[in-house]
Amino acid sequence: MKNYIKADEWNIIEEGFDPQLNEISESLFSIGNGHMGQRANFEETYTGKTLQGNYVAGIYYPDKTRVGWWKNGYPEYFAKVLNAANWIGIDVTLGDEHLDLNTCKVTDFKRVLNMREGYLQRSFTAELASGKKLAINAKRFCSIVDQEAGAIKYAITPLNFDGDIAINAFIDGDISNKDSNYDEKFWDHVSNEVHDNEAYLTIKTKKTGFDVCTGSCTSTFVDWQPVSTEYKGIAKEKYVATAFTIAAKQGKEITILKYVANVSSMDHQPEALLDACKNVLNKVVTKGFDTLLAEQAAAWVAKWNESDIIIEGDVAAQQGIRFNIFQLCQTYTGKDDRLNIGPKGFTGEKYGGSTYWDTEAYCVPFYLATAPQQVTKNLLIYRYKQLQKAIENAEKLGFNNGAALYPMVTMTGEECHNEWEITFEEIHRNGAIAYAIFNYIRYTGDKDYLNDYGLEVLIAIARFWSQRVNWSDAKKKFVMLGITGPNEYENNVNNNWYTNTIACWCMEYANEAIKFVKEKAPAKYEQLAAKISFNEIEETSYWNHITENMYYPKDEKRNIFLQQDGFLDKDIAPVSTLKASDRPLNQNWSWDRILRSCYIKQADVLQGLYFFSEKYDIDTVIRNYDFYEPLTVHESSLSPCVHAIIAARICREEDAYNFYLRTSRLDLDSYNNDTEDGLHITSMAGTWMSVVEGFAGMHVKDNRLKFNPFLPVQWQSYSFNITFRNALINIKVDTDGIYLSNKSNAAISIDIFNEVHDIKPGTHIFAEHREKV
Ligand code: BGC
């Protein structure tokens, strides 16, 4: 755990330069706009420890699988989000000395991520070996208005000398991924072009053939007066630059504006890419830095209006939640149904930037409530479009009849996770894909989604489960063998309660969806049934037979669900009995020891109690929480949020608050000592859920929003906006109770503490907290 970020409600602030913390800060201060994103690497040369990261959405490379023993069915490759051309480069040289924070004396270093307006600022004073001192002030952002553009303002002031400063504003395409399996470079050179103050570089990914063209336009000012500079263009393979020398005067600020465009063949024809790049660049140069930044700030204000959570009385908690919301909004904007949300977003390489079940299980609720409906719909359509690949994935594993197994990790729909226990066994992810359809419809009321997209996916998933279970003569029940549940600290177990539960739920929900589409859109139903050769009577009666005869492991004595068969044979001792030096287990114990232990990586049985909360009464939830939470090490970032929500539901308010803090400041405080790899973007949605679904107890039932809130004692109040079926509602919870304001034009009825309240447009209602029992 590291705790060096200054508390502030709207800014992430680092003061003082510590090279040991640099890679963590590079992750924390990342910027992005849904189309591209970037770690907080320095503009100037840095020879110290750094993880370079520039990413362009959707651009990936299929890195050949690396495993010890090949097993049939293994994916051929692991899809990596690619480190793309470095567009921020501005080298500063004085004679033969480079400005390099690794070699010079750095004072007054300050890095600020301004979340309200969406930019990154860095300032410091550097003293070179020659004694020359420079003050640097750099500001940059990825525009959320012009998504293919970014801009940098880089100001240099000589503090104690006059003399020449050589500047080299470059784009470097000769980059690599740190996590490359075979130390290969993934980009080929296509073309370059430099003239005057403009430079363009086009590179192409190997194998996948994506073209990315990056262009820059540089201009220079002294004390904000334009200076006529003689620009020298440099064009080499995978590298372009605009270089110039300026006669610097002590105390006079030199400002370099570097506008950048980053366009890819995801959005433009390859032959039109250079022109597209020039057009974007021209547009942003014409607007100018200040206008771009003002537009950026205004666009962020609008985003915050939809998604902010305001916490009074706890700056650390406020900073934490805003940081999570900010990073989520930087990662996914929902404009493109070919894109998704990688667990590290645009902030690192680990997890390949690919799509996991995290999206459906954790991110969907956030986008449903804070963004237009289409944003979540695009996430669902992403999976719909990959259905054929999911069917092929299942075929590779021996399933048939159009059964679909969605991948654990993917870019294109093809499975590319390389660990057998996860690839073959962690199949609960299939359930999350179906659950997201249910969740989307429950929230939006858009049941027609089933007619055009949803039903086809649900049937394919139900078909998979019906083939994955088998009849046990010994138990006289259906069982599911060889499973890895959400708790990845167990492999190859039988009858993981969560997986059995979600599998049966999928078959039941598919049945319900069939009835709906048959009735509401019979022609579409017939068309679909013919397309997928659906034998409705035979298939659905078999699904019913399974769901009626499924085996669920249970401990009768404790009256709890068993995570899997035989769980109670383990040596059961709470996490509190472990030595501090054992934690985290995954860095200190052998894998074998972890597998045999009773320790749980993340919510497993509790994940099911969260998803299907209405099926289980409070006493059941309490018994299971009291048994499983003490055994849980929360070594997945996805764990604390589910526990926060469940703890809130069973009125363990202090637990809920502690889990909230852990999830919201997971990266800010580098809780798991892994922030340098990148941020835990998908679990950030879980932080939002902890407040909205946990503390405020929000959920949707029978087409109505329900709240069951409490206020953590550490806070004076919290408030947030929710978009629900075109209505914008503000919810505020303080020491007295809950205030709900209807900011829309239609009346809405909302359930608070199980009482229905009708709220007219433009009015608000208040309900007092309930007596605590
Ligand atoms: C978790 C998975 C998750 C993945 C990506 C793993 O550590 O156990 O549930 O999908 O990280 O976030």
Short mmCIF file of C-alpha atoms in Angstrom, two decimals, residues 500-766:
data_model
loop_
_atom_site.label_atom_id
_atom_site.label_comp_id
_atom_site.label_asym_id
_atom_site.label_seq_id
_atom_site.Cartn_x
_atom_site.Cartn_y
_atom_site.Cartn_z
CA ASN A 500 -25.00 -24.26 -11.13
CA THR A 501 -27.29 -21.43 -10.03
CA ILE A 502 -26.59 -19.07 -12.90
CA ALA A 503 -26.72 -21.94 -15.44
CA CYS A 504 -30.24 -22.86 -14.37
CA TRP A 505 -31.28 -19.24 -14.20
CA CYS A 506 -30.09 -18.82 -17.83
CA MET A 507 -32.25 -21.72 -18.99
CA GLU A 508 -35.25 -20.34 -17.11
CA TYR A 509 -34.70 -16.85 -18.47
CA ALA A 510 -34.28 -18.14 -22.03
CA ASN A 511 -37.64 -19.88 -21.64
CA GLU A 512 -39.27 -16.66 -20.47
CA ALA A 513 -37.72 -14.75 -23.37
CA ILE A 514 -38.99 -17.33 -25.86
CA LYS A 515 -42.55 -16.84 -24.58
CA PHE A 516 -42.23 -13.07 -24.88
CA VAL A 517 -40.85 -13.01 -28.42
CA LYS A 518 -43.33 -15.67 -29.60
CA GLU A 519 -46.16 -13.52 -28.39
CA LYS A 520 -44.87 -10.04 -29.26
CA ALA A 521 -43.00 -10.71 -32.48
CA PRO A 522 -44.15 -14.11 -33.81
CA ALA A 523 -42.68 -13.58 -37.27
CA LYS A 524 -39.28 -12.76 -35.81
CA TYR A 525 -39.55 -15.78 -33.58
CA GLU A 526 -40.28 -18.11 -36.50
CA GLN A 527 -37.44 -16.61 -38.47
CA LEU A 528 -35.01 -17.10 -35.61
CA ALA A 529 -36.20 -20.64 -34.86
CA ALA A 530 -35.61 -21.56 -38.51
CA LYS A 531 -32.20 -19.84 -38.59
CA ILE A 532 -30.89 -21.73 -35.55
CA SER A 533 -32.87 -24.97 -36.15
CA PHE A 534 -34.54 -24.59 -32.81
CA ASN A 535 -36.62 -27.52 -31.71
CA GLU A 536 -38.51 -25.59 -29.10
CA ILE A 537 -40.53 -28.32 -27.45
CA GLU A 538 -37.76 -30.82 -27.20
CA GLU A 539 -35.06 -28.38 -26.16
CA THR A 540 -37.05 -26.37 -23.65
CA SER A 541 -38.50 -29.46 -21.99
CA TYR A 542 -34.98 -30.74 -21.50
CA TRP A 543 -33.95 -27.39 -20.00
CA ASN A 544 -36.91 -27.61 -17.64
CA HIS A 545 -35.96 -31.14 -16.71
CA ILE A 546 -32.49 -29.93 -15.81
CA THR A 547 -33.59 -26.89 -13.82
CA GLU A 548 -36.09 -29.01 -11.87
CA ASN A 549 -33.49 -31.64 -11.08
CA MET A 550 -30.29 -29.68 -10.57
CA TYR A 551 -28.04 -30.43 -7.67
CA TYR A 552 -27.00 -27.53 -5.40
CA PRO A 553 -24.38 -28.22 -2.73
CA LYS A 554 -25.54 -27.17 0.72
CA ASP A 555 -24.45 -27.53 4.32
CA GLU A 556 -27.58 -28.47 6.25
CA LYS A 557 -25.96 -27.88 9.63
CA ARG A 558 -24.98 -24.28 8.98
CA ASN A 559 -27.83 -23.82 6.52
CA ILE A 560 -25.57 -22.25 3.90
CA PHE A 561 -24.91 -22.89 0.22
CA LEU A 562 -21.64 -24.68 -0.32
CA GLN A 563 -19.23 -23.01 -2.68
CA GLN A 564 -18.59 -26.46 -4.17
CA ASP A 565 -18.70 -30.13 -3.30
CA GLY A 566 -16.35 -30.96 -0.46
CA PHE A 567 -15.65 -27.37 0.59
CA LEU A 568 -16.07 -28.29 4.25
CA ASP A 569 -13.29 -30.87 4.05
CA LYS A 570 -10.85 -27.99 3.97
CA ASP A 571 -8.95 -26.75 6.98
CA ILE A 572 -11.19 -23.81 7.73
CA ALA A 573 -9.66 -20.87 9.58
CA PRO A 574 -10.53 -17.22 9.02
CA VAL A 575 -8.26 -14.86 7.10
CA SER A 576 -7.63 -13.02 10.38
CA THR A 577 -5.50 -15.99 11.51
CA LEU A 578 -3.08 -15.55 8.59
CA LYS A 579 0.23 -13.80 9.15
CA ALA A 580 0.66 -10.42 7.50
CA SER A 581 3.66 -11.88 5.66
CA ASP A 582 1.35 -14.43 3.95
CA ARG A 583 -0.60 -11.72 2.21
CA PRO A 584 -1.32 -11.33 -0.61
CA LEU A 585 -1.46 -15.10 -0.93
CA ASN A 586 -0.87 -15.03 -4.65
CA GLN A 587 2.54 -13.43 -4.10
CA ASN A 588 3.57 -15.53 -1.10
CA TRP A 589 2.10 -19.01 -1.33
CA SER A 590 2.58 -21.76 -3.88
CA TRP A 591 -0.35 -22.22 -6.20
CA ASP A 592 -0.87 -25.70 -4.82
CA ARG A 593 -1.16 -24.37 -1.28
CA ILE A 594 -3.66 -21.73 -2.37
CA LEU A 595 -5.81 -24.32 -4.14
CA ARG A 596 -5.95 -26.57 -1.11
CA SER A 597 -6.68 -23.74 1.28
CA CYS A 598 -10.11 -22.42 2.22
CA TYR A 599 -9.23 -18.88 1.13
CA ILE A 600 -11.46 -17.21 -1.37
CA LYS A 601 -10.15 -14.73 -3.92
CA GLN A 602 -13.41 -12.89 -4.57
CA ALA A 603 -17.17 -13.14 -4.14
CA ASP A 604 -18.38 -16.54 -5.33
CA VAL A 605 -21.49 -17.75 -3.46
CA LEU A 606 -21.95 -14.08 -2.57
CA GLN A 607 -21.82 -13.12 -6.26
CA GLY A 608 -24.94 -15.26 -6.71
CA LEU A 609 -26.62 -13.70 -3.69
CA TYR A 610 -25.88 -10.29 -5.19
CA PHE A 611 -27.16 -11.08 -8.70
CA PHE A 612 -30.30 -12.84 -7.52
CA SER A 613 -30.89 -10.83 -4.37
CA GLU A 614 -34.67 -11.13 -4.60
CA LYS A 615 -34.56 -14.90 -4.42
CA TYR A 616 -32.87 -15.01 -1.02
CA ASP A 617 -34.16 -13.67 2.28
CA ILE A 618 -32.03 -11.60 4.60
CA ASP A 619 -31.32 -14.47 7.01
CA THR A 620 -29.96 -16.59 4.18
CA VAL A 621 -27.74 -13.73 3.07
CA ILE A 622 -26.51 -13.13 6.63
CA ARG A 623 -25.64 -16.80 7.19
CA ASN A 624 -23.71 -17.05 3.95
CA TYR A 625 -21.96 -13.69 4.41
CA ASP A 626 -20.93 -14.63 7.94
CA PHE A 627 -19.47 -17.88 6.72
CA TYR A 628 -17.74 -16.77 3.51
CA GLU A 629 -16.59 -13.20 4.11
CA PRO A 630 -14.15 -14.14 6.91
CA LEU A 631 -12.54 -16.62 4.47
CA THR A 632 -12.20 -14.09 1.67
CA VAL A 633 -8.86 -12.43 0.91
CA HIS A 634 -10.30 -10.00 -1.68
CA GLU A 635 -7.28 -10.46 -3.94
CA SER A 636 -9.35 -9.56 -6.96
CA SER A 637 -10.23 -5.90 -7.30
CA LEU A 638 -13.77 -7.06 -8.11
CA SER A 639 -14.31 -8.46 -4.63
CA PRO A 640 -14.80 -5.58 -2.15
CA CYS A 641 -17.66 -3.94 -4.07
CA VAL A 642 -19.91 -7.01 -3.99
CA HIS A 643 -19.18 -7.37 -0.30
CA ALA A 644 -19.97 -3.68 0.25
CA ILE A 645 -23.36 -4.11 -1.39
CA ILE A 646 -24.22 -7.25 0.55
CA ALA A 647 -22.98 -5.79 3.83
CA ALA A 648 -25.20 -2.75 3.24
CA ARG A 649 -28.17 -5.01 2.52
CA ILE A 650 -27.78 -6.82 5.82
CA CYS A 651 -27.20 -3.55 7.71
CA ARG A 652 -23.49 -4.14 8.43
CA GLU A 653 -22.87 -0.50 7.77
CA GLU A 654 -19.32 -0.34 9.03
CA ASP A 655 -18.30 -3.34 6.91
CA ALA A 656 -19.98 -1.74 3.90
CA TYR A 657 -18.07 1.48 4.45
CA ASN A 658 -14.73 -0.29 4.85
CA PHE A 659 -15.27 -2.30 1.67
CA TYR A 660 -16.24 0.91 -0.10
CA LEU A 661 -12.99 2.60 0.96
CA ARG A 662 -11.02 -0.38 -0.18
CA THR A 663 -12.57 -0.42 -3.64
CA SER A 664 -12.67 3.33 -4.15
CA ARG A 665 -9.05 3.96 -3.20
CA LEU A 666 -7.73 0.63 -4.47
CA ASP A 667 -5.49 2.34 -7.02
CA LEU A 668 -5.04 5.72 -5.37
CA ASP A 669 -3.50 3.95 -2.39
CA SER A 670 -2.06 1.07 -4.48
CA TYR A 671 -3.83 -1.30 -2.11
CA ASN A 672 -2.77 -4.50 -3.85
CA ASN A 673 0.69 -3.18 -4.78
CA ASP A 674 -0.03 -3.53 -8.47
CA THR A 675 -1.15 -0.08 -9.64
CA GLU A 676 2.03 0.31 -11.69
CA ASP A 677 0.63 -2.28 -14.15
CA GLY A 678 -2.37 -0.06 -14.80
CA LEU A 679 -5.62 0.89 -13.10
CA HIS A 680 -8.41 -1.52 -12.21
CA ILE A 681 -10.91 0.11 -14.51
CA THR A 682 -13.68 -2.47 -14.41
CA SER A 683 -13.70 -2.67 -10.63
CA MET A 684 -14.15 1.11 -10.60
CA ALA A 685 -17.70 0.53 -11.73
CA GLY A 686 -18.02 -1.65 -8.64
CA THR A 687 -17.07 1.36 -6.52
CA TRP A 688 -19.97 3.28 -8.00
CA MET A 689 -22.22 0.28 -7.31
CA SER A 690 -21.09 0.24 -3.67
CA VAL A 691 -22.52 3.71 -3.15
CA VAL A 692 -25.61 3.52 -5.36
CA GLU A 693 -26.65 -0.12 -4.91
CA GLY A 694 -24.95 -0.50 -1.52
CA PHE A 695 -25.37 2.64 0.60
CA ALA A 696 -28.43 3.95 -1.26
CA GLY A 697 -29.80 0.42 -1.70
CA MET A 698 -31.01 1.17 -5.22
CA HIS A 699 -32.50 -1.55 -7.34
CA VAL A 700 -35.24 -1.95 -9.90
CA LYS A 701 -38.26 -4.14 -9.39
CA ASP A 702 -41.48 -4.28 -11.39
CA ASN A 703 -40.43 -1.33 -13.53
CA ARG A 704 -39.87 0.87 -10.50
CA LEU A 705 -36.76 2.27 -8.84
CA LYS A 706 -36.40 1.35 -5.20
CA PHE A 707 -34.15 2.88 -2.56
CA ASN A 708 -33.30 1.63 0.87
CA PRO A 709 -30.55 4.02 1.94
CA PHE A 710 -28.30 4.59 4.90
CA LEU A 711 -25.64 7.20 5.54
CA PRO A 712 -22.19 6.06 6.63
CA VAL A 713 -21.42 7.74 9.96
CA GLN A 714 -18.22 9.15 8.51
CA TRP A 715 -20.18 11.30 6.02
CA GLN A 716 -22.49 14.28 6.32
CA SER A 717 -24.30 13.43 3.12
CA TYR A 718 -23.97 11.92 -0.33
CA SER A 719 -25.89 12.62 -3.50
CA PHE A 720 -25.95 11.50 -7.12
CA ASN A 721 -27.99 11.70 -10.30
CA ILE A 722 -29.62 8.72 -11.97
CA THR A 723 -31.10 8.52 -15.42
CA PHE A 724 -34.00 6.10 -15.32
CA ARG A 725 -36.11 5.66 -18.45
CA ASN A 726 -35.61 9.25 -19.63
CA ALA A 727 -36.15 10.68 -16.17
CA LEU A 728 -33.28 12.44 -14.43
CA ILE A 729 -33.49 12.01 -10.68
CA ASN A 730 -31.30 13.43 -7.98
CA ILE A 731 -30.91 11.43 -4.81
CA LYS A 732 -29.48 12.93 -1.66
CA VAL A 733 -29.04 11.13 1.62
CA ASP A 734 -28.11 13.05 4.76
CA THR A 735 -28.42 12.58 8.49
CA ASP A 736 -32.18 13.20 8.40
CA GLY A 737 -33.22 11.02 5.51
CA ILE A 738 -33.44 10.82 1.76
CA TYR A 739 -34.45 13.58 -0.68
CA LEU A 740 -35.49 12.65 -4.20
CA SER A 741 -35.83 15.36 -6.84
CA ASN A 742 -37.50 14.73 -10.14
CA LYS A 743 -35.57 16.84 -12.62
CA SER A 744 -37.54 15.63 -15.62
CA ASN A 745 -40.83 16.50 -17.30
CA ALA A 746 -42.78 13.41 -16.37
CA ALA A 747 -44.13 12.22 -13.03
CA ILE A 748 -42.36 9.20 -11.63
CA SER A 749 -43.13 6.89 -8.77
CA ILE A 750 -40.30 5.61 -6.67
CA ASP A 751 -40.24 3.21 -3.80
CA ILE A 752 -38.40 4.38 -0.69
CA PHE A 753 -38.12 2.03 2.29
CA ASN A 754 -40.86 -0.07 0.62
CA GLU A 755 -43.32 2.81 0.34
CA VAL A 756 -44.35 4.19 -3.03
CA HIS A 757 -43.96 7.95 -3.57
CA ASP A 758 -45.23 9.81 -6.62
CA ILE A 759 -42.93 12.64 -7.53
CA LYS A 760 -44.25 15.31 -9.89
CA PRO A 761 -41.93 16.92 -12.43
CA GLY A 762 -39.66 19.55 -10.92
CA THR A 763 -40.56 18.60 -7.35
CA HIS A 764 -38.90 16.64 -4.61
CA ILE A 765 -39.96 14.48 -1.73
CA PHE A 766 -38.32 13.62 1.54
#
